[in-house]
PDB file of C-alpha atoms and ligand atoms in Angstrom:
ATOM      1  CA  UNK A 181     -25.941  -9.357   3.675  1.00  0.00           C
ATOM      2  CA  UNK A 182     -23.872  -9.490   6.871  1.00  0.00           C
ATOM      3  CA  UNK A 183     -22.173  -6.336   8.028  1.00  0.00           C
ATOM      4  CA  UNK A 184     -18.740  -5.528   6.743  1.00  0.00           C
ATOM      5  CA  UNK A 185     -15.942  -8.409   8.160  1.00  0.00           C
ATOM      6  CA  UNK A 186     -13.212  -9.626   7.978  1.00  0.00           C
ATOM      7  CA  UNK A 187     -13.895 -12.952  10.386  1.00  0.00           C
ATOM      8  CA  UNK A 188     -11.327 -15.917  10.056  1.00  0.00           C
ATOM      9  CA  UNK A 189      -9.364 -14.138   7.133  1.00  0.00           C
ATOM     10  CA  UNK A 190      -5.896 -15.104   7.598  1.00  0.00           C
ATOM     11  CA  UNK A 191      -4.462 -12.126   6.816  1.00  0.00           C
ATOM     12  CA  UNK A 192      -0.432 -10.482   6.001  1.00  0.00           C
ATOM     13  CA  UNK A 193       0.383  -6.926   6.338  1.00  0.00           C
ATOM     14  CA  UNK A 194       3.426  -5.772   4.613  1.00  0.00           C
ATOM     15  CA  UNK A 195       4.595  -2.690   6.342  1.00  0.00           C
ATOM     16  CA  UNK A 196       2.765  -3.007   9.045  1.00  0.00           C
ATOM     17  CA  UNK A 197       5.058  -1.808  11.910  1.00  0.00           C
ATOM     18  CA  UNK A 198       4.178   1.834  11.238  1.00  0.00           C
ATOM     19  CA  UNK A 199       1.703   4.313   9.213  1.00  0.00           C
ATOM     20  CA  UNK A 200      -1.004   2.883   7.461  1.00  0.00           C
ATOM     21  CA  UNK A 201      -0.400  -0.626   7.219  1.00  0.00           C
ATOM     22  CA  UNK A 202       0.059  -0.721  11.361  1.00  0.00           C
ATOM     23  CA  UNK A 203      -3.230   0.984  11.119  1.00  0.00           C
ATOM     24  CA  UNK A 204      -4.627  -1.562   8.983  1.00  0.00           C
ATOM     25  CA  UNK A 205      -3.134  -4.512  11.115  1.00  0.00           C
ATOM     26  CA  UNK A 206      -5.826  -3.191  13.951  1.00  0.00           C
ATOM     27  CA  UNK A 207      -8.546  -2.376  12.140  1.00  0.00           C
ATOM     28  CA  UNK A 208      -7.926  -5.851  10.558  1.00  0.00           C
ATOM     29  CA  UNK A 209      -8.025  -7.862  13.833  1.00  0.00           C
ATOM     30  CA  UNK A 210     -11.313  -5.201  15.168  1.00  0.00           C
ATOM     31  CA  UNK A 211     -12.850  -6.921  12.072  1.00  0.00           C
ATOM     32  CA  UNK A 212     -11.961 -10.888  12.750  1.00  0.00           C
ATOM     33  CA  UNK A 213      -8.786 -11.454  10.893  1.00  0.00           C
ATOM     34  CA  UNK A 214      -5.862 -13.205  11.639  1.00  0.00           C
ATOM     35  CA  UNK A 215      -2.760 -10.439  11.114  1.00  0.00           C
ATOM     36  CA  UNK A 216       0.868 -11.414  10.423  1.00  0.00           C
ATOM     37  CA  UNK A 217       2.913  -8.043  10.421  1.00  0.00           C
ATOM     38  CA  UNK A 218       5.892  -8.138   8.072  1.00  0.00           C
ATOM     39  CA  UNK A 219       8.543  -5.675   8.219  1.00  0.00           C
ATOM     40  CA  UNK A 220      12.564  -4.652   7.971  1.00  0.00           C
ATOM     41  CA  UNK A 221      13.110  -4.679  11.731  1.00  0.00           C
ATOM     42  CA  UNK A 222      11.891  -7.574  13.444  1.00  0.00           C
ATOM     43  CA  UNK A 223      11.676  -5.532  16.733  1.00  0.00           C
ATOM     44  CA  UNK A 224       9.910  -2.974  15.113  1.00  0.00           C
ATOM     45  CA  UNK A 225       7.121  -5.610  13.576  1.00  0.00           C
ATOM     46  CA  UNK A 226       6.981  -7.436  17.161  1.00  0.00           C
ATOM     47  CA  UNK A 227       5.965  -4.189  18.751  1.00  0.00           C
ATOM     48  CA  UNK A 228       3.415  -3.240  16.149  1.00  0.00           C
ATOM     49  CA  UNK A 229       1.887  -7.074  16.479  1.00  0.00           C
ATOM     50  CA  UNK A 230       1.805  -6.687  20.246  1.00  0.00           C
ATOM     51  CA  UNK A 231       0.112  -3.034  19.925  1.00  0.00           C
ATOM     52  CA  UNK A 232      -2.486  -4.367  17.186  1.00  0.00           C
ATOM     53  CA  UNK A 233      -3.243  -7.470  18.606  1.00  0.00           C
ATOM     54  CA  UNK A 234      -2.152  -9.147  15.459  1.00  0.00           C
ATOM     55  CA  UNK A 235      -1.397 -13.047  15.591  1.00  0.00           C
ATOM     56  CA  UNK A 236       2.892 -12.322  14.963  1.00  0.00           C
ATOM     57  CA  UNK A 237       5.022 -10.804  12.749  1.00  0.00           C
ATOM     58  CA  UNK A 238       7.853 -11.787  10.532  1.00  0.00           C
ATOM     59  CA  UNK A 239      11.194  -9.083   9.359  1.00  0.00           C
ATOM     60  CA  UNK A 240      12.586  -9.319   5.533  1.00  0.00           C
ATOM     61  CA  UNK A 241      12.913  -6.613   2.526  1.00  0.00           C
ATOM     62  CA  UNK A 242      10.055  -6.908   0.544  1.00  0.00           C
ATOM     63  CA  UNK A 243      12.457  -6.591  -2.718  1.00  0.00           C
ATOM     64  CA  UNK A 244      14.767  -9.549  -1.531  1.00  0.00           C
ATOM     65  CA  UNK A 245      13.765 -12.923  -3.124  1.00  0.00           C
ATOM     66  CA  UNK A 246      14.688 -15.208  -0.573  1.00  0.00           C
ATOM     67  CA  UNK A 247      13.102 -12.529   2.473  1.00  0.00           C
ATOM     68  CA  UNK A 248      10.391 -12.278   0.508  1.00  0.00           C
ATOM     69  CA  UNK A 249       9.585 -15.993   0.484  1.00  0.00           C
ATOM     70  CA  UNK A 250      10.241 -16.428   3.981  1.00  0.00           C
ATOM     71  CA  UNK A 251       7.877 -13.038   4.966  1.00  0.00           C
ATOM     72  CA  UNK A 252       5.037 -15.264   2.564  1.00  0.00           C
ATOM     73  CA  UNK A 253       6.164 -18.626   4.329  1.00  0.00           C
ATOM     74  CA  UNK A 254       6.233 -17.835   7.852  1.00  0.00           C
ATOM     75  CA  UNK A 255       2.411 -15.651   7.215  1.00  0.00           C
ATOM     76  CA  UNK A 256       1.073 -19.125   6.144  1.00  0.00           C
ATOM     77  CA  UNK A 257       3.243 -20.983   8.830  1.00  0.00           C
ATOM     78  CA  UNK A 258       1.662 -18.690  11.842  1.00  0.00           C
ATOM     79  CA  UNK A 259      -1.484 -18.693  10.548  1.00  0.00           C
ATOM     80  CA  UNK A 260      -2.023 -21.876   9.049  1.00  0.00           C
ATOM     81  CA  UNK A 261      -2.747 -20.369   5.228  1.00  0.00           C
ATOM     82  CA  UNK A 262      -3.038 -17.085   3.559  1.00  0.00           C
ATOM     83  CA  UNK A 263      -6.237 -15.194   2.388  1.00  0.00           C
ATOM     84  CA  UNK A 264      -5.941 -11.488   2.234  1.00  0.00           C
ATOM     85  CA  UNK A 265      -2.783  -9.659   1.264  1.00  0.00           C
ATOM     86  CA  UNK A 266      -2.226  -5.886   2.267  1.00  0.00           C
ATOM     87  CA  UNK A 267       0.805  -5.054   0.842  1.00  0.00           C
ATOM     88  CA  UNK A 268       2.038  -1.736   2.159  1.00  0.00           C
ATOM     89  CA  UNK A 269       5.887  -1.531   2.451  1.00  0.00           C
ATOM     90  CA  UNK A 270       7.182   1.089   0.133  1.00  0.00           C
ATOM     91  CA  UNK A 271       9.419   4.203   0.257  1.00  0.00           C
ATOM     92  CA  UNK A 272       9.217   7.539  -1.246  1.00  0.00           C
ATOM     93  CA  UNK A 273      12.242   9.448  -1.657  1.00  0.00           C
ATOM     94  CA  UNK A 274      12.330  13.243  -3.562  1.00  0.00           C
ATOM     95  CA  UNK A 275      14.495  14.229  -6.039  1.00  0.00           C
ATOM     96  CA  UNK A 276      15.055  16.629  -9.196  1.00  0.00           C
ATOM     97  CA  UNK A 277      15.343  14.636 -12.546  1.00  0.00           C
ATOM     98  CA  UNK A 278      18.347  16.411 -14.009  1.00  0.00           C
ATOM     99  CA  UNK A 279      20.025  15.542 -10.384  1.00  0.00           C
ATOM    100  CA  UNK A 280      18.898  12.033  -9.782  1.00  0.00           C
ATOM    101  CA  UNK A 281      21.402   9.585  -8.486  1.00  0.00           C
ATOM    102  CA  UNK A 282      20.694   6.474  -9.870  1.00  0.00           C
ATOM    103  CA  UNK A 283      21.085   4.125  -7.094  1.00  0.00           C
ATOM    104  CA  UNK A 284      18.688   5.470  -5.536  1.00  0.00           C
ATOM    105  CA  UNK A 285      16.235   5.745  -8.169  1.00  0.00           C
ATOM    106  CA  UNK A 286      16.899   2.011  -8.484  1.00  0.00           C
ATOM    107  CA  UNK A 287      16.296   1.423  -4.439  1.00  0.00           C
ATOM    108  CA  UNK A 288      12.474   2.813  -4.895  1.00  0.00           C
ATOM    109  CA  UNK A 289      12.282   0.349  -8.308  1.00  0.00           C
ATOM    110  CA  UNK A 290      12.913  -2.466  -6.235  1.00  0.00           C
ATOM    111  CA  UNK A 291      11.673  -1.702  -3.096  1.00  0.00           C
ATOM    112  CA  UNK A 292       8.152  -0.254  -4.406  1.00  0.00           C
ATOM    113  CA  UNK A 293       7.912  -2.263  -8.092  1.00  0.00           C
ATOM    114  CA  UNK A 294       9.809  -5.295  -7.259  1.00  0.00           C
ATOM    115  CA  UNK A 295       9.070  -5.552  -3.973  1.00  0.00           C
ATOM    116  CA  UNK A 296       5.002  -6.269  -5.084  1.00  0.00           C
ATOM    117  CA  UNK A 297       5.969  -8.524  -7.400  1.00  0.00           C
ATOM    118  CA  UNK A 298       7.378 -11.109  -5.126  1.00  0.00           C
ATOM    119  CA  UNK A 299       5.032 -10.736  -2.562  1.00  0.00           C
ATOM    120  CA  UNK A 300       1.898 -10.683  -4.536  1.00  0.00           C
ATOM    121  CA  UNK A 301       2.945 -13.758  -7.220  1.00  0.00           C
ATOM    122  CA  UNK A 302       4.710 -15.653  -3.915  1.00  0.00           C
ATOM    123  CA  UNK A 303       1.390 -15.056  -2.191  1.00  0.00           C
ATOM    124  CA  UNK A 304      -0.625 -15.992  -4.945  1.00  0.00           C
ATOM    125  CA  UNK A 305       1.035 -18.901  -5.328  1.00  0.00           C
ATOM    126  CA  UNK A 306      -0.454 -19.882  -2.071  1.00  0.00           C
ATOM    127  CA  UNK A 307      -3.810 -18.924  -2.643  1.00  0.00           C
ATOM    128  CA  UNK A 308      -4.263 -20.334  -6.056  1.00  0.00           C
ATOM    129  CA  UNK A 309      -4.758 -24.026  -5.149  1.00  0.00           C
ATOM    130  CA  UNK A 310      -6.583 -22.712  -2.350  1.00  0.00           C
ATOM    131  CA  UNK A 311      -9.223 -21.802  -4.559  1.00  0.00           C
ATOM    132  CA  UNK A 312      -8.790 -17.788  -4.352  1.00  0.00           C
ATOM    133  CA  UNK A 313      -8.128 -14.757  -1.967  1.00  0.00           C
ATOM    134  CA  UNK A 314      -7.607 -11.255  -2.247  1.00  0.00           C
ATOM    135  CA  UNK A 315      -5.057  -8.633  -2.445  1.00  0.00           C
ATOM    136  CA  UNK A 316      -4.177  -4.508  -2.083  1.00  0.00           C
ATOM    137  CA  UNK A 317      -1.697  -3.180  -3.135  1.00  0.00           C
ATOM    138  CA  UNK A 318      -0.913   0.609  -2.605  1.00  0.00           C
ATOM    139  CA  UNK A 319       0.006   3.247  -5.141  1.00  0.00           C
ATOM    140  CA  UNK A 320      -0.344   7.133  -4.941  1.00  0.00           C
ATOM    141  CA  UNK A 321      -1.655  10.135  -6.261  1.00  0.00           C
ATOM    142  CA  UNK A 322       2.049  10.882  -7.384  1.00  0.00           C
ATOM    143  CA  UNK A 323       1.647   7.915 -10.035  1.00  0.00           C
ATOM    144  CA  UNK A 324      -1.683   9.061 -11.893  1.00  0.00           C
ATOM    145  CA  UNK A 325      -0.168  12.772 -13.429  1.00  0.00           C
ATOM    146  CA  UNK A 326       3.393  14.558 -13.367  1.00  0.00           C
ATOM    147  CA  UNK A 327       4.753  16.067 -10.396  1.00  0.00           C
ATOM    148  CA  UNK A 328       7.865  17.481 -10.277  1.00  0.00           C
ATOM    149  CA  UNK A 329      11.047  15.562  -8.553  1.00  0.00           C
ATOM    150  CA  UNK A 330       9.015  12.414  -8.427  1.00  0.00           C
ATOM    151  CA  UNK A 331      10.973  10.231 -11.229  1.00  0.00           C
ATOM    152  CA  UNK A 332      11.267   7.399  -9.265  1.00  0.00           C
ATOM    153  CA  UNK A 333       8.550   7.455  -6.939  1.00  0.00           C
ATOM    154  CA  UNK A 334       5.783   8.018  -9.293  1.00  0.00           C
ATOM    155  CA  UNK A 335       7.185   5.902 -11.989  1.00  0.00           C
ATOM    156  CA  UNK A 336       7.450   3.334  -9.003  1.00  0.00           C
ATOM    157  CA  UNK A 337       3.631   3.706  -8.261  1.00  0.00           C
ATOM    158  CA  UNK A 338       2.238   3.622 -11.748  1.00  0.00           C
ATOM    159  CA  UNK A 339       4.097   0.533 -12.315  1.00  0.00           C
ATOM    160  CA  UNK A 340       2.441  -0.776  -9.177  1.00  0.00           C
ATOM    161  CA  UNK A 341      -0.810   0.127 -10.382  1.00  0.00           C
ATOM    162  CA  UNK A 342      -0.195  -1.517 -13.321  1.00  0.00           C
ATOM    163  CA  UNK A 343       0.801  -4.511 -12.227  1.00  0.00           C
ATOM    164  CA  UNK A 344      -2.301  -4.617  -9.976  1.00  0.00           C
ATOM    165  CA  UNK A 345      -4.002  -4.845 -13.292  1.00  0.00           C
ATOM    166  CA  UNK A 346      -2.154  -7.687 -14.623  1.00  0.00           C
ATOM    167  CA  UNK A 347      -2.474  -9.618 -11.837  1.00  0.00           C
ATOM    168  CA  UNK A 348      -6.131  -8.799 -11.594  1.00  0.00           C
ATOM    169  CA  UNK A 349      -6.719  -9.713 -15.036  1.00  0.00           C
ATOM    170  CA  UNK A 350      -4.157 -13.172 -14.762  1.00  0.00           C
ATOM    171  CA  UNK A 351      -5.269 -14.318 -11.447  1.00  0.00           C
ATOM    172  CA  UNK A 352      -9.208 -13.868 -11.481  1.00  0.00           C
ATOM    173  CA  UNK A 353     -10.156 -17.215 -12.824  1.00  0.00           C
ATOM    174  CA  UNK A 354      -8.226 -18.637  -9.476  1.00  0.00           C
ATOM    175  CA  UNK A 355     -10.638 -16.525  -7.547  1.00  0.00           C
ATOM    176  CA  UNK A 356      -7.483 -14.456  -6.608  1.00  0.00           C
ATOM    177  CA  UNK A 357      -8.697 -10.173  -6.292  1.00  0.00           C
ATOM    178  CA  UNK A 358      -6.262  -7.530  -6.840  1.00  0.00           C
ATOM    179  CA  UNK A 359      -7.167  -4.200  -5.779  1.00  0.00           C
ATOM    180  CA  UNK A 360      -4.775  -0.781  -5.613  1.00  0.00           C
ATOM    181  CA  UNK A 361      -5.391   2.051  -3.375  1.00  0.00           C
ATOM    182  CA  UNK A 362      -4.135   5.209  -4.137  1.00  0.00           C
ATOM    183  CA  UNK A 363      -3.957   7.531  -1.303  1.00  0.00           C
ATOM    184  CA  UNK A 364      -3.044  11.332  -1.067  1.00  0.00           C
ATOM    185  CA  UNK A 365      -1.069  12.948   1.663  1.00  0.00           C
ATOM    186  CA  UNK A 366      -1.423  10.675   4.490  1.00  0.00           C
ATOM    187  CA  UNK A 367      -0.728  11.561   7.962  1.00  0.00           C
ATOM    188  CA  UNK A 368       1.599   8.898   8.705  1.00  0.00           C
ATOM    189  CA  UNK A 369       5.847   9.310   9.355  1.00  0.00           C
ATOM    190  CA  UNK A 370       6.619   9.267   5.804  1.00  0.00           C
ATOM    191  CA  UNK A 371       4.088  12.300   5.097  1.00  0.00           C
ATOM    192  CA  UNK A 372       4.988  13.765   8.223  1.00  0.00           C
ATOM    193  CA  UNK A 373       8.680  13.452   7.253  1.00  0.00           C
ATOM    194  CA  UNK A 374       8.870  14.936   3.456  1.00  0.00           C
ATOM    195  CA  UNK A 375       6.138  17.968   5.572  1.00  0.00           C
ATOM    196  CA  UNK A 376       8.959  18.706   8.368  1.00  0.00           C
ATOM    197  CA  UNK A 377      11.564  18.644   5.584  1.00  0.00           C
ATOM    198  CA  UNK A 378      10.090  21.387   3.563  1.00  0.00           C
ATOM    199  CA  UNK A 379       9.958  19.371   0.326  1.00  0.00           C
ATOM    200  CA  UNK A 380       6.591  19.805   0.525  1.00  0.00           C
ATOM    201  CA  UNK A 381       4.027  22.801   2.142  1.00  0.00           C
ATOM    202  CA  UNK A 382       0.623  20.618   3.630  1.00  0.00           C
ATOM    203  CA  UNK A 383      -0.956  24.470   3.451  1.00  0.00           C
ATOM    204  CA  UNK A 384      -0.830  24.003  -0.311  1.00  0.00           C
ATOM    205  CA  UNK A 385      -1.690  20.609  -0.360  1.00  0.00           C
ATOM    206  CA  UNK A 386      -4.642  21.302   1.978  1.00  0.00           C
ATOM    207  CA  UNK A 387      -5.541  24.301  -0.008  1.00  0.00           C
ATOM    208  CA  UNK A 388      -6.127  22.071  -3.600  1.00  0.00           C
ATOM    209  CA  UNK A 389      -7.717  19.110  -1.737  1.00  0.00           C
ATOM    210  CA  UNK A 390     -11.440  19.674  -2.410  1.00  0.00           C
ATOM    211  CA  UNK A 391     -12.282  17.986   1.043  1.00  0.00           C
ATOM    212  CA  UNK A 392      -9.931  20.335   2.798  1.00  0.00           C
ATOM    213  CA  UNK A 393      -7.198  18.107   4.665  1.00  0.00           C
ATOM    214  CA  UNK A 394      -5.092  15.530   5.024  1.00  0.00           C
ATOM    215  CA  UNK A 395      -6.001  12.148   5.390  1.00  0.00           C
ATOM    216  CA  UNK A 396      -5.959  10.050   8.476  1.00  0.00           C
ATOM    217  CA  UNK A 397      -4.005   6.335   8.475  1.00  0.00           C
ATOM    218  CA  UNK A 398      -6.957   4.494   9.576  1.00  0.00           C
ATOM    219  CA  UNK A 399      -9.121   6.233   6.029  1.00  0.00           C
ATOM    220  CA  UNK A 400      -6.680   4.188   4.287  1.00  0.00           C
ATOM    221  CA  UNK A 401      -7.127   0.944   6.511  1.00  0.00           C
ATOM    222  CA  UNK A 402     -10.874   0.973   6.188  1.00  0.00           C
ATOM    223  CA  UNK A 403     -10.393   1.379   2.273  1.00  0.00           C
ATOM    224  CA  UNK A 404      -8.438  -2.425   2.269  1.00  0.00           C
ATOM    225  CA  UNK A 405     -10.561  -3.696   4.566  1.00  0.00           C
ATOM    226  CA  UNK A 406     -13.267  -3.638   2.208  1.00  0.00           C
ATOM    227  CA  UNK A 407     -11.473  -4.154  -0.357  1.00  0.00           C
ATOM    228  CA  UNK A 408     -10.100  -7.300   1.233  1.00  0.00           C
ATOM    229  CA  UNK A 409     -13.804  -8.042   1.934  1.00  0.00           C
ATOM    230  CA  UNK A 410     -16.759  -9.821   0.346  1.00  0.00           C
ATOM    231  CA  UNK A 411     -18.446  -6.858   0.780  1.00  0.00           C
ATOM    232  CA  UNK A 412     -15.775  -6.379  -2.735  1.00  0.00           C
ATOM    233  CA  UNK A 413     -16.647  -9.866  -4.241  1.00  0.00           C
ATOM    234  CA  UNK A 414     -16.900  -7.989  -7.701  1.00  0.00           C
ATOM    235  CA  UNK A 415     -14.358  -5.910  -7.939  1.00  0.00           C
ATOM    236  CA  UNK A 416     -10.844  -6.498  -9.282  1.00  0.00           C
ATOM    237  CA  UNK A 417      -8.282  -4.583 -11.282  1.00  0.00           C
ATOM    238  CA  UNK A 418      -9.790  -1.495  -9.703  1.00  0.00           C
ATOM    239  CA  UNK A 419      -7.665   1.640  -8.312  1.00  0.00           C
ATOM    240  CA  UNK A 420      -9.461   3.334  -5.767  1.00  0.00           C
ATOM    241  CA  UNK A 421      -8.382   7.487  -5.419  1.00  0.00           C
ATOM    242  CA  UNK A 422      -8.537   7.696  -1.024  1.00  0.00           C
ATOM    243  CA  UNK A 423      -7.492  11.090  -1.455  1.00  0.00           C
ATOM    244  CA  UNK A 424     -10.117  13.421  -1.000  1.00  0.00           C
ATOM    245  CA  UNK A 425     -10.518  14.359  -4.544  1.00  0.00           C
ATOM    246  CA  UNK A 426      -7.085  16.020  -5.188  1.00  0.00           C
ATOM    247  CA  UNK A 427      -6.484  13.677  -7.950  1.00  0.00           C
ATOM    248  CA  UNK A 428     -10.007  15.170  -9.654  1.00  0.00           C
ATOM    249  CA  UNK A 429      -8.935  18.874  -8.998  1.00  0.00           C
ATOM    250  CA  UNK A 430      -7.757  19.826 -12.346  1.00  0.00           C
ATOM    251  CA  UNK A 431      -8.070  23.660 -11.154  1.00  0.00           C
ATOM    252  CA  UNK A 432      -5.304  26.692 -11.513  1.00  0.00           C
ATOM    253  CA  UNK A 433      -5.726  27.705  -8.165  1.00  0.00           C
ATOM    254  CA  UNK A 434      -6.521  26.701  -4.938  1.00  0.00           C
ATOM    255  CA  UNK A 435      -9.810  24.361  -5.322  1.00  0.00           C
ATOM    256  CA  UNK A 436     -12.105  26.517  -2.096  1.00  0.00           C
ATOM    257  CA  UNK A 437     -11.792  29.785  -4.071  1.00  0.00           C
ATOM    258  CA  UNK A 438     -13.972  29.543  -6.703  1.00  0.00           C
TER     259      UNK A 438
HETATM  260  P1  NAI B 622       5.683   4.525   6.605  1.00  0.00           P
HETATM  261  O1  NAI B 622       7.069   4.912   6.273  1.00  0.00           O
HETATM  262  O2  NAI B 622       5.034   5.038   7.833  1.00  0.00           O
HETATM  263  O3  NAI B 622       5.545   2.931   6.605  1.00  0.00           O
HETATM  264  C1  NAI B 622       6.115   2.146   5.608  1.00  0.00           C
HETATM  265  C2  NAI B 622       6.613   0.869   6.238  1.00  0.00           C
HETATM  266  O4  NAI B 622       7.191   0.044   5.200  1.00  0.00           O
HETATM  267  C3  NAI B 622       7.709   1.114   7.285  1.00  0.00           C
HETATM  268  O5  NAI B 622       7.412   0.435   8.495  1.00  0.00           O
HETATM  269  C4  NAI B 622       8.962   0.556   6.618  1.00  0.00           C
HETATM  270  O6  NAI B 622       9.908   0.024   7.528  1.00  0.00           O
HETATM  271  C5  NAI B 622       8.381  -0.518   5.708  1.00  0.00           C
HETATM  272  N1  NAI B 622       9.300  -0.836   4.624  1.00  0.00           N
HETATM  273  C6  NAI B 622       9.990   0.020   3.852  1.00  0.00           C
HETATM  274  N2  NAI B 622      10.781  -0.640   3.004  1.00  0.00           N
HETATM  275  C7  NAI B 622      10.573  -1.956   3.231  1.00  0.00           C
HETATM  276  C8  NAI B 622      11.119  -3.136   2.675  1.00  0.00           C
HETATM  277  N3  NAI B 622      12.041  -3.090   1.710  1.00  0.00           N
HETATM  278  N4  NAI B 622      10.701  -4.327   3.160  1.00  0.00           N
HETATM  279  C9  NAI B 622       9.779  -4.381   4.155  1.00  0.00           C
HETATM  280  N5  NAI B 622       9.233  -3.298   4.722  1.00  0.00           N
HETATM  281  C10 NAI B 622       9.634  -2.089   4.276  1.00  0.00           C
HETATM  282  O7  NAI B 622       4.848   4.928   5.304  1.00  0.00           O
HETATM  283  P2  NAI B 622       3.282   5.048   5.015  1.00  0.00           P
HETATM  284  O8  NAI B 622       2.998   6.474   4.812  1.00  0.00           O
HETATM  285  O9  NAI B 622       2.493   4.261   5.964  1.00  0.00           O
HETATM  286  O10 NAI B 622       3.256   4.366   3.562  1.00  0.00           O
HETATM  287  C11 NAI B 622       2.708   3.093   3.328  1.00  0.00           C
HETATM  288  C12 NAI B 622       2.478   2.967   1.824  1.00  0.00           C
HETATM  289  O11 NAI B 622       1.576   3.994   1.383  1.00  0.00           O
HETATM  290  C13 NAI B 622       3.749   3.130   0.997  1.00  0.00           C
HETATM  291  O12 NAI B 622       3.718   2.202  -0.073  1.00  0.00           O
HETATM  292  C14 NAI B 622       3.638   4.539   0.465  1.00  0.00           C
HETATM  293  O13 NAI B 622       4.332   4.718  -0.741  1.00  0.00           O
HETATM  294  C15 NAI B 622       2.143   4.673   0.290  1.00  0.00           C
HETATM  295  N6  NAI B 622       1.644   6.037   0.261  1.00  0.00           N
HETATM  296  C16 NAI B 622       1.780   6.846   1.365  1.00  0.00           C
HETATM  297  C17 NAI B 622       1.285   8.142   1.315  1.00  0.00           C
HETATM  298  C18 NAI B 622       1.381   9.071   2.474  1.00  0.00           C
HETATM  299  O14 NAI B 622       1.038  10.263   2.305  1.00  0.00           O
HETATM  300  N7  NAI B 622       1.791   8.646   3.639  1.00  0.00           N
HETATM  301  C19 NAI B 622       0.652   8.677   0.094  1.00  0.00           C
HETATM  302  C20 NAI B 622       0.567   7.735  -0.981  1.00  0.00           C
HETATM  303  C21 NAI B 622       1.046   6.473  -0.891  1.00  0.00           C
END
């Protein structure tokens, strides 16, 4: 079998102006795809297209209906079609149950949950009569077991990894994959940002993470790219862990000290 590729896949990356999804934009295009960057600011996306090499880029809110149709429409428009879907845009935001303001529980709901559902059924959509494609979708360590101040973020992310399974299991006789990654503490700004903030200590994070760090953008990016792949022409439905086997650690202490 050929080497890993992604040659002539026309290909739309939803976050894609910063962290992993501009990561994935470039590894993308190293691979042969065609990359549409889609994100909030349009100035933003047109600087991570022109630093990835990526074919354009497009701004609208993921969650928004009609920005969502035009961030779907304008991928197949610049490309001419639509094969591979990394959807990436999503927010995280921290806070206690007991204290959680409800707007803003709702704001990750729609952003993160809603957000893939337009994109990947408007997407779909497109690929269906085209006789199939693939799509990731991310989730997170935070949606597999409990953490504390989390409500809507992890509820957010299993929901996404749920629906990864619906659509999977709905869209595979279209020759349509679905795929979710779910990464741990990635070194991007939104890690870097809940770090500096003290909501969270990387020591401690470090310290349970059997591999013994943090992981790197482009360790996500190389995940979806084969997942995106033929060298992935079986699997669908499928959450892969890219998180160096924190979600395994099921330990009371730190995981290097037994
Ligand atoms: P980031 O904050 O660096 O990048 C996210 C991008 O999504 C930003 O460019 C942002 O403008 C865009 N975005 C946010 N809301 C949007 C909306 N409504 N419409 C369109 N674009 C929007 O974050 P990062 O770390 O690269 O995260 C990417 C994905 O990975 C997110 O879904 C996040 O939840 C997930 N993730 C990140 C982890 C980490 O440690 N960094 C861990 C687990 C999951």
């Amino acid at each position: 079998m050929e080497s890993l590729n992604l040659i002539g896949r026309k290909s739309l990356v939803t976050g894609g102006a910063s962290g992993i999804g501009k990561a994935a934009a470039a590894m993308f295009v190293s691979l042969g795809a065609s990359v549409v960057i889609a994100d909030l600011d349009r100035d933003s996306a047109d600087r991570a297209a022109a630093d990835t090499g990526a074919t354009g880029a497009v701004a609208g809110d993921v969650s928004n209906p009609v920005d969502a149709a035009r961030i779907v429409d304008s991928a197949v428009a610049q490309m001419g079609g639509l094969d591979a879907v990394f959807h990436c845009a999503g927010i995280h935001r921290l806070g206690a149950a007991m204290e959680q303001d409800i707007e803003t529980w709702q704001h990750v709901m729609d952003v993160n949950v809603r957000g893939t559902q337009l994109i990947c059924s408007l997407a779909a959509k497109h690929m269906h009569p085209q006789g199939g494609g693939a799509m990731v979708v991310v989730t997170s360590i935070a949606g597999y077991n409990g953490q504390p101040r989390r409500s809507a973020y992890g509820t957010s992310k299993a929901a996404v990894a749920y629906l990864a399974r619906c659509f999977a299991t709905e869209w595979g006789q279209f020759g349509i994959r679905v795929n979710a990654i779910a990464p741990g503490y990635v070194l991007t700004p939104m890690a870097k940002s809940i770090i500096d903030s003290g909501a969270t200590d990387a020591n401690r994070i470090i310290g349970r993470t059997p591999l013994g760090r943090l992981a790197e953008p482009a360790e996500i990016a190389r995940t979806a790219a084969f997942l995106l792949s033929d060298w992935a022409s079986y699997i669908t439905g499928a959450e892969l862990f890219v998180d160096g086997g924190w979600a395994a650690y099921g330990g009371s202490a730190e995981v290097n000290t037994f």
